[in-house]
mmCIF file of C-alpha atoms in Angstrom:
data_model
loop_
_atom_site.group_PDB
_atom_site.id
_atom_site.type_symbol
_atom_site.label_atom_id
_atom_site.label_comp_id
_atom_site.label_asym_id
_atom_site.label_seq_id
_atom_site.Cartn_x
_atom_site.Cartn_y
_atom_site.Cartn_z
ATOM 1 C CA UNK A 197 -2.774 16.813 -7.890
ATOM 2 C CA UNK A 198 -3.638 14.484 -4.990
ATOM 3 C CA UNK A 199 -7.123 13.046 -4.720
ATOM 4 C CA UNK A 200 -9.105 13.638 -1.574
ATOM 5 C CA UNK A 201 -12.191 11.500 -2.249
ATOM 6 C CA UNK A 202 -10.943 8.290 -0.644
ATOM 7 C CA UNK A 203 -11.693 8.220 3.088
ATOM 8 C CA UNK A 204 -8.330 6.699 4.063
ATOM 9 C CA UNK A 205 -6.181 9.108 2.009
ATOM 10 C CA UNK A 206 -4.589 10.811 5.001
ATOM 11 C CA UNK A 207 -4.046 7.571 6.929
ATOM 12 C CA UNK A 208 -0.473 6.275 6.728
ATOM 13 C CA UNK A 209 -1.335 2.901 8.294
ATOM 14 C CA UNK A 210 -3.591 0.574 6.338
ATOM 15 C CA UNK A 211 -5.172 -2.785 7.035
ATOM 16 C CA UNK A 212 -5.507 -4.502 3.674
ATOM 17 C CA UNK A 213 -6.848 -7.847 2.492
ATOM 18 C CA UNK A 214 -3.642 -8.810 0.695
ATOM 19 C CA UNK A 215 -0.740 -11.088 1.431
ATOM 20 C CA UNK A 216 2.623 -9.316 1.301
ATOM 21 C CA UNK A 217 3.342 -10.987 -2.040
ATOM 22 C CA UNK A 218 -0.040 -9.962 -3.509
ATOM 23 C CA UNK A 219 0.620 -6.369 -2.458
ATOM 24 C CA UNK A 220 4.097 -6.461 -4.039
ATOM 25 C CA UNK A 221 2.687 -7.878 -7.290
ATOM 26 C CA UNK A 222 -0.003 -5.163 -7.429
ATOM 27 C CA UNK A 223 2.644 -2.452 -7.068
ATOM 28 C CA UNK A 224 4.951 -4.074 -9.640
ATOM 29 C CA UNK A 225 2.043 -4.359 -12.091
ATOM 30 C CA UNK A 226 1.400 -0.622 -11.724
ATOM 31 C CA UNK A 227 4.931 0.758 -11.256
ATOM 32 C CA UNK A 228 7.314 -1.876 -12.662
ATOM 33 C CA UNK A 229 10.983 -1.533 -11.789
ATOM 34 C CA UNK A 230 10.276 1.435 -9.485
ATOM 35 C CA UNK A 231 9.358 -1.142 -6.808
ATOM 36 C CA UNK A 232 12.123 -2.818 -4.816
ATOM 37 C CA UNK A 233 12.302 -4.932 -1.689
ATOM 38 C CA UNK A 234 13.598 -3.596 1.626
ATOM 39 C CA UNK A 235 14.348 -5.539 4.813
ATOM 40 C CA UNK A 236 10.882 -4.595 6.184
ATOM 41 C CA UNK A 237 8.818 -4.438 3.011
ATOM 42 C CA UNK A 238 8.958 -2.381 -0.163
ATOM 43 C CA UNK A 239 10.272 0.883 -1.579
ATOM 44 C CA UNK A 240 8.442 2.689 -4.377
ATOM 45 C CA UNK A 241 10.718 5.222 -6.089
ATOM 46 C CA UNK A 242 8.576 7.666 -8.033
ATOM 47 C CA UNK A 243 9.795 10.569 -10.151
ATOM 48 C CA UNK A 244 9.146 13.243 -7.489
ATOM 49 C CA UNK A 245 8.745 11.171 -4.309
ATOM 50 C CA UNK A 246 9.572 7.795 -2.810
ATOM 51 C CA UNK A 247 7.484 5.824 -0.336
ATOM 52 C CA UNK A 248 8.405 2.941 1.933
ATOM 53 C CA UNK A 249 5.880 0.290 2.896
ATOM 54 C CA UNK A 250 6.572 -1.700 6.071
ATOM 55 C CA UNK A 251 4.566 -4.908 5.688
ATOM 56 C CA UNK A 252 3.370 -7.147 8.500
ATOM 57 C CA UNK A 253 1.038 -10.040 7.822
ATOM 58 C CA UNK A 254 -1.780 -10.366 10.348
ATOM 59 C CA UNK A 255 -3.964 -13.324 11.362
ATOM 60 C CA UNK A 256 -6.573 -14.298 8.783
ATOM 61 C CA UNK A 257 -9.865 -12.445 8.844
ATOM 62 C CA UNK A 258 -12.612 -15.047 9.236
ATOM 63 C CA UNK A 259 -16.152 -14.204 8.185
ATOM 64 C CA UNK A 260 -18.258 -17.368 8.472
ATOM 65 C CA UNK A 261 -16.645 -19.776 5.967
ATOM 66 C CA UNK A 262 -14.704 -16.985 4.242
ATOM 67 C CA UNK A 263 -11.039 -16.447 5.151
ATOM 68 C CA UNK A 264 -9.202 -13.349 3.961
ATOM 69 C CA UNK A 265 -5.519 -12.517 4.199
ATOM 70 C CA UNK A 266 -4.746 -9.404 6.227
ATOM 71 C CA UNK A 267 -1.758 -7.150 5.877
ATOM 72 C CA UNK A 268 -0.756 -4.154 8.008
ATOM 73 C CA UNK A 269 0.942 -1.590 5.775
ATOM 74 C CA UNK A 270 2.793 1.332 7.361
ATOM 75 C CA UNK A 271 3.593 4.018 4.810
ATOM 76 C CA UNK A 272 6.424 6.541 5.185
ATOM 77 C CA UNK A 273 7.738 9.226 2.880
ATOM 78 C CA UNK A 274 11.296 8.255 2.000
ATOM 79 C CA UNK A 275 11.995 11.227 -0.298
ATOM 80 C CA UNK A 276 10.149 14.166 -1.832
ATOM 81 C CA UNK A 277 7.789 16.807 -0.545
ATOM 82 C CA UNK A 278 4.386 16.120 0.960
ATOM 83 C CA UNK A 279 2.371 16.992 -2.154
ATOM 84 C CA UNK A 280 4.450 14.706 -4.381
ATOM 85 C CA UNK A 281 4.152 11.926 -1.792
ATOM 86 C CA UNK A 282 0.365 12.399 -1.636
ATOM 87 C CA UNK A 283 0.156 12.190 -5.430
ATOM 88 C CA UNK A 284 2.196 8.973 -5.453
ATOM 89 C CA UNK A 285 0.106 7.516 -2.631
ATOM 90 C CA UNK A 286 -3.071 8.304 -4.604
ATOM 91 C CA UNK A 287 -1.623 6.260 -7.480
ATOM 92 C CA UNK A 288 -0.891 3.409 -5.064
ATOM 93 C CA UNK A 289 -4.469 3.578 -3.776
ATOM 94 C CA UNK A 290 -5.830 3.256 -7.311
ATOM 95 C CA UNK A 291 -3.464 0.385 -8.081
ATOM 96 C CA UNK A 292 -4.460 -1.579 -4.973
ATOM 97 C CA UNK A 293 -8.213 -0.991 -4.905
ATOM 98 C CA UNK A 294 -10.246 -4.171 -4.991
ATOM 99 C CA UNK A 295 -13.869 -4.368 -5.990
ATOM 100 C CA UNK A 296 -16.497 -5.968 -3.886
ATOM 101 C CA UNK A 297 -20.131 -6.514 -3.798
#
């Protein structure tokens, strides 16, 4: 069942502090061979749904001396019903969460 506790769960466009390669590695670490490259980003082929991630690197985020990579991620359902896609996206959210503090 899909989680609803994360505030961005329904948003299909994300601004993330990853490079495209860091995002790919995070997905591969969590989903292995289910992740493949596409001309615009990545495809994640789950058992009941597939998601595409269009990746576009953005200018660095500068906070005083700190510089963070920024990545615009546009998420589309490639296959499967909405509930299965939401479940898969919840798994992606857990796999790409970064701590802070």
